[in-house]
Amino acid sequence: MRQFNMTKAIIQFILFFITLAVLIPLLNILALSLTEPARVNELSGLGVLPKGFSLINYEIIMSNPLIIKSIFNSVFITIVGTCLNLFLTAITAYVLARTEFVGKRIVLVVLIAIMVFEPSMITEYLLMKDLHLLNSYAAVILYKAINVYYLFILMRFFQEVPNSILEAAKIDGAGHFRIFTKIMLPLSKPALATLALFYGVYHWNEYFRATIYLSDPNKWPLQVVLRQFVVTQDNTTLLQGVEGMTPELLATLDFGSLQSATIVVAVIPMLLLYPLILKYFTKGTMVGGVKE
Amino acid sequence: MKKFSWLLLVVLLAVFLVACSGKTEEEAVEPEVTEDGKTVITIAYKDDGPSNEASVKYFDALEAALKEYRDLDVEFNIVEIAQGDYAEKLNLLLYSGEIPDIIYFQGSDEQIAAQGLLEDLTPYIEGSEYLKDILYEHNVTRLENYPYLLWVKPINHKVPVVRTDFLGQLSTSESLLTDPTPENYKAFFQEMVDKGLSDYGVTVAGDIAELDFIFNMAFGVTSTWLDDGNGGYVYKKVSDAEKEKLAFYADLYAAGLLDNQYLTKQWDVKEDDFYNNKAGVIVGTNGKVIDLYNSRTVAVNGESAELTVLPSAKGVSSGYAATSVTKEPRGLAISSQSPNKNIAFEILDFLASPEGMKLDLIGYEGEQYNIENGEIVLTDKFYAEWFSRFWEPQAVKLDTPLSSKTPLLSPPGQASTDAVVDTYVADNDFTIPEEYISQWDAMENLYKEYAADIITGKISIDEFDTFVKEWYAAGGEDITKLANETVK
Amino acid sequence: MRMKSRLKRIRKDWILYVMLLPGMLYFVIFHIIPIINMKLAFQDYRIIGENVWVGMKHFQQLFSSPAFKDVLMNTVIISTMKIIFIFPIPILVSLLVNELRFGPFRKYVQSVSYLPHFLSWVVIAGIWITLLDPVDGGVNAIRNFFQLPSLDYMTSKEHIRWVLVYSEMWRSAGWDSILYLAAILKINPSLYEAARIDGASTLQQMRYITIPALMSTVVTLFILNLGFFMSAGFDQVFNLMNDSVLSVIDILDTYVYRIGILNGQYSYATAASLFKGAIGLVLILGTHFLSKRLTGKGVW
C-alpha cells in the first residue's frame, strides 16, 4: 500500500510544468508546418493545433530531388561517425582513467589544452586540404573524432567502476585489453548510450563543416539540403529546385510555415531513436557484478 | 566480446571506406586546358554551382555563344559554394590558395586586393570593344578609385513603394505625391492606419537604414560628410540634421506609424508584413527587387495592388541617397594569378556585346522569350525566374527590338530604377583606414544604440548631444580631422 | 636509475600505448598540428608566399581597441550568470526525474525535455522572439493575465541578458540532465532500500545518497565548463542580437566575428582564440588542482 507522497506529487507537478514549457513552442512549430498557408496568420504563438490542414509544405520538401539522398547521407555520417567516436573515446578513456603509465599527466594536460584552444577555420581547412580529404565524408567525420569534453566524462564514469572488480580480473590473469572489452564496456552501458546519443545528435545536426568540406551536392547531408531551401527564400531557387512549381503556386506559399516544416523534417529521425536510447536508461543494467 | 568485435569490424570497414572515398573522389587539380584544347575558366559566383541545373544550363549556353560569336573554346568550371555562407566559404577558398579565374565578391575583397591578387582592370577596359561604352557614371569614378571590381549595373538604392489601390483611397495621397514633405508622409501613414488599410505605416528590418532612403535628404543629411558651416566637415550621424531626423522618427514610432517591432524584425518577416498589409509602405531595392515585391503583392492581393513608387521626402533637399563612389561594394574580379586573364576579360567584354547581352538579359528563345512579328516578347517564365548575372546597362542594344508590351522590368520596377537614376548624386565618403577599423566599429555601434533608444522612446532626443560628445571622444575627433584633410 | 625503471615500465605496459595509439594519432594530426599553426596569431597571413612575422601586433590591436573592455566585461558577466543560474538546473532536473517511477510519464518527461537541444539557435531565436513579443507573445500574455504590463524583453538592456540565460536553460536543462541520470543509475539500489527501511524521506534520500554520489561528476563537469568561460555562446548571441541591446550582449566571439572573420582577418581571429584558450586553460588547471587539494575531486 503506497502512501500518498506529497514530495513526489510536487515533483511530478513541477516536471509536468517544465515539459509544457518545452512542448508548447515545439508543437506550435509543428502546427505551423501543417497549417493551410492562407490561414497562417490565424495561428498564435501559443497555438498547438493547425488552422486547417495542409501537407503542401512537406510535399514541396520531399519533391526536392536531393532530399532522399541527403537523408541517407546523414544516416551514413551519423552511424559511421558515432561508431568511430565510441570506439576511440572508450578505448582512450579506459587507458587514461584506469591505468597508470609514464607520461600520463602530460597527456591529460595536453588534452585540456586541445579542448580549450580553437584554431581558426583556415588552419583546419588547410589541414584537410593537405590530407586530400576535401569533398569527402572523412573530413566531416574526423574533424571531431574524439570530443575531449565527452572523453573526460567517460573517464569519470570509468573511474566509478568499483576497483574490486578490476582487481579480481587482474588476479584471474586478464590483460588490459580483456579487462576493457569484457568488464569495462559491459558495465558502462548507460554511459556509452549517453555518449552515443550525444555524438549521434552532433553528427546529425552537422551543418557548417558539411557545407565547407562537401562540394558534391550528392554528398550533402539533410541539414544542408534543408537550409538551402529556405535560406534565401528566393523565388528563383524554389521555382527551379522543385518540380511542378509555378509562380501561382509560389504566391500561395507561406515561407514561415515552409521553414517550420524543414525543422520538423530535420528533427523527426532523431526522435525515432528515442525508444532505443531510453532502453538503456532503465534500472537493472548496472546491478550485479560483484558481491561486496 | 562478440558484440565488441562486430563494432570493431564495422568501424574499421567504415574508416576504410571513408578514407578511400576521400582520395578517389577528391577533385583533381583542374587542368588549364581540357583534352580537346578548351581553356578552363574557373568562376566563383554566389548562387551558382554545378548542382544548380539553371547554372549549368546558363554557362553551357554561354560557352556555346562564345564559340559562335568569338570563336573562343572555353569550358566553365563553376565552384560549388553552398548557399548562405558565400562570404565565409569564398574566404576559405581564397585564403587556402585556390583562386578562381573570375570571382564574384560581395565584400571582403579589399584584403585580397591588398595582397595583389586581383587584376587591375583599367588597361583591359580601355582596350575593350564594348565594355567601356556601357559603363555608368558611378562605375567610372569607382573604377578610378579602385580598379579591381567591375559591376555595370544601375545604382542600388532603396525606394518606398505602396499599393496603388491604397493610394486611390487616401485623401492625403495627392499632397504626398506632389509635395512629399516629411509632415505629409506622416499624414499619409496616419490616414492609412486610421482607414484600417494597414496596421502601421511603414516597417523596416532591424535598423533605420531603409527609412533613411526616404527621409535623409529632406532633413539635410545629404552626404556622409556635411558642411559644418565653418569651412570644415562634420560626420552626418552627429550633425544637427541627424538630430532633427531622429526626432521625426521617434515621433513616427510613438504614433505607431513606424512598426514598433522593427528592431527585431527579420527581413523575411518584414516582406511578409507588407504582403499581409500589416505594413502599408515597404522599402526595397530598385529594379528586380521591386519587381519581385510587385509580382508577389499582385499575386496575393490582386491586380489593383500593383505598386507605385513613392518619391523621396522633400525638405532641405531631396533624393533617395548619395551614391558612394569609393569603390564598387560588390562585383566581378579577375585573379592576378590566373593564366587566362585575357580570355577571362574577353568573356566579360563579350557579355557587353549585343549577342552576349541578349543571352544574359533575356535568356533562351522559346523559354524566356519568343520572337513575334520581328519583336521580342518576354514570357511569364522570364518575369518569374530570370535574372541577369552580368551587365545591365542603361541603354540596352539588342539585335531585335524588345516589344513594348513586355518591358524588361515591370512598370514599378522600371519606375524605381528611373527614380534612382534621376536623383543620382555622388557621395563624399572615403574608405576608413585599417588602423581605425575597430574604433569605427565602436563608433557606429554607439550611434546604432543611441538611435534605437531615441526612436523607441527609451531616452529623450536631448540625449543626442550626449551621444555626439561620446562619439567624438571615442575616435570621432581623429576621423573628423582625417576627413577634413581627405574630403574635397 | 630512474630512467631504467621508467623504460622497464614502458616496456611492460606496451599494450597500453597500443590502445592509446589511435586516439593519440587523431589528436596529433587533427589538433596538435592546427594548434601549432595558431602561430598565425603572430603573423600576417599571406596567400601567396611566406607569412610575415609581426609579433604582438594583432594582440595589441585586440587589447587596445575601445570595444575590447566592453565585450570582455559582457562575456564575463554573461558566462558567470550562466554558470550560477544554469549549471545547477540539470542536476535538479535529474534528481526530480529520478524520483519518477519507470513508466510512461517518466519516458514522456525525458523525451520532451531533450527536444529543444536538437534545434539550432537560428530556430530557437525565432521561437523566443515570438514568445517574447510585446503584443501577442506568450510570456506577455501571461503577464497581462496577472495584471502586469507588457515588457519588450528583446530590446530591453536590463532584461536581455536574462533572455540569454533562460533561453539557454530552456534549450539545455533537459539534455544536460541525461548525464546526471546516467550517473544516478550507477548507484547501488540497496543503498536506497536501506535508507527507506531506516525511515528516510524522499528528500533525505536525495541529500544523503544521490547528491554525494553525483558530486564527482558535478565537479568534473563544472571544471570542464570553466574552460569555455570566455565563449559565452556565439550562436545564441548572434541570433538574438539587435541594435538596442548590442552594447550589453556583444561578446568576444561576436566582436571578433564582425571585425575579424567577416574581413578575412584570420590572424586577428586566431589571436583572440589564443587569448580565450589561455584563459580557459588557466581556469581549468587552476580549479582542478585546487579542488583536488581541497576535496580530492577534480577532472581526473
Short mmCIF file of N, CA and C in Angstrom, two decimals, chain A residues 86 153-154 157-158 187-196 281, chain C residues 179 182 186:
data_model
loop_
_atom_site.label_atom_id
_atom_site.label_comp_id
_atom_site.label_asym_id
_atom_site.label_seq_id
_atom_site.Cartn_x
_atom_site.Cartn_y
_atom_site.Cartn_z
N LEU A 86 32.65 6.29 -30.55
CA LEU A 86 32.55 5.45 -29.36
C LEU A 86 33.81 4.61 -29.17
N ILE A 153 34.28 12.99 -19.56
CA ILE A 153 33.06 12.49 -18.93
C ILE A 153 33.10 10.97 -18.84
N LEU A 154 33.48 10.34 -19.94
CA LEU A 154 33.56 8.88 -19.94
C LEU A 154 34.61 8.40 -18.95
N PHE A 157 33.13 8.25 -15.64
CA PHE A 157 32.29 7.07 -15.47
C PHE A 157 33.11 5.82 -15.26
N PHE A 158 34.17 5.69 -16.04
CA PHE A 158 35.02 4.52 -15.89
C PHE A 158 35.64 4.48 -14.50
N LEU A 187 29.86 -2.93 -18.33
CA LEU A 187 29.36 -2.26 -17.13
C LEU A 187 29.01 -0.80 -17.37
N SER A 188 29.39 -0.28 -18.50
CA SER A 188 29.20 1.16 -18.71
C SER A 188 28.13 1.46 -19.73
N LYS A 189 27.19 0.56 -19.87
CA LYS A 189 26.18 0.75 -20.90
C LYS A 189 25.47 2.09 -20.84
N PRO A 190 25.01 2.54 -19.68
CA PRO A 190 24.33 3.85 -19.68
C PRO A 190 25.24 4.97 -20.16
N ALA A 191 26.51 4.92 -19.71
CA ALA A 191 27.43 5.97 -20.12
C ALA A 191 27.66 5.92 -21.62
N LEU A 192 27.86 4.72 -22.14
CA LEU A 192 28.10 4.60 -23.58
C LEU A 192 26.86 5.00 -24.38
N ALA A 193 25.70 4.61 -23.85
CA ALA A 193 24.47 5.02 -24.54
C ALA A 193 24.35 6.53 -24.55
N THR A 194 24.68 7.14 -23.43
CA THR A 194 24.64 8.61 -23.36
C THR A 194 25.57 9.22 -24.40
N LEU A 195 26.78 8.74 -24.46
CA LEU A 195 27.72 9.28 -25.44
C LEU A 195 27.26 9.02 -26.86
N ALA A 196 26.69 7.84 -27.07
CA ALA A 196 26.19 7.54 -28.41
C ALA A 196 25.14 8.57 -28.80
N PHE A 281 18.26 3.38 -20.31
CA PHE A 281 18.17 4.17 -19.11
C PHE A 281 17.21 3.58 -18.09
N LEU C 179 23.22 13.15 -18.52
CA LEU C 179 24.47 12.69 -17.92
C LEU C 179 24.29 12.35 -16.45
N ALA C 182 22.41 9.22 -15.96
CA ALA C 182 23.24 8.03 -16.18
C ALA C 182 24.09 7.76 -14.96
N LYS C 186 23.95 4.43 -11.65
CA LYS C 186 25.01 3.56 -11.18
C LYS C 186 24.97 3.33 -9.68
#
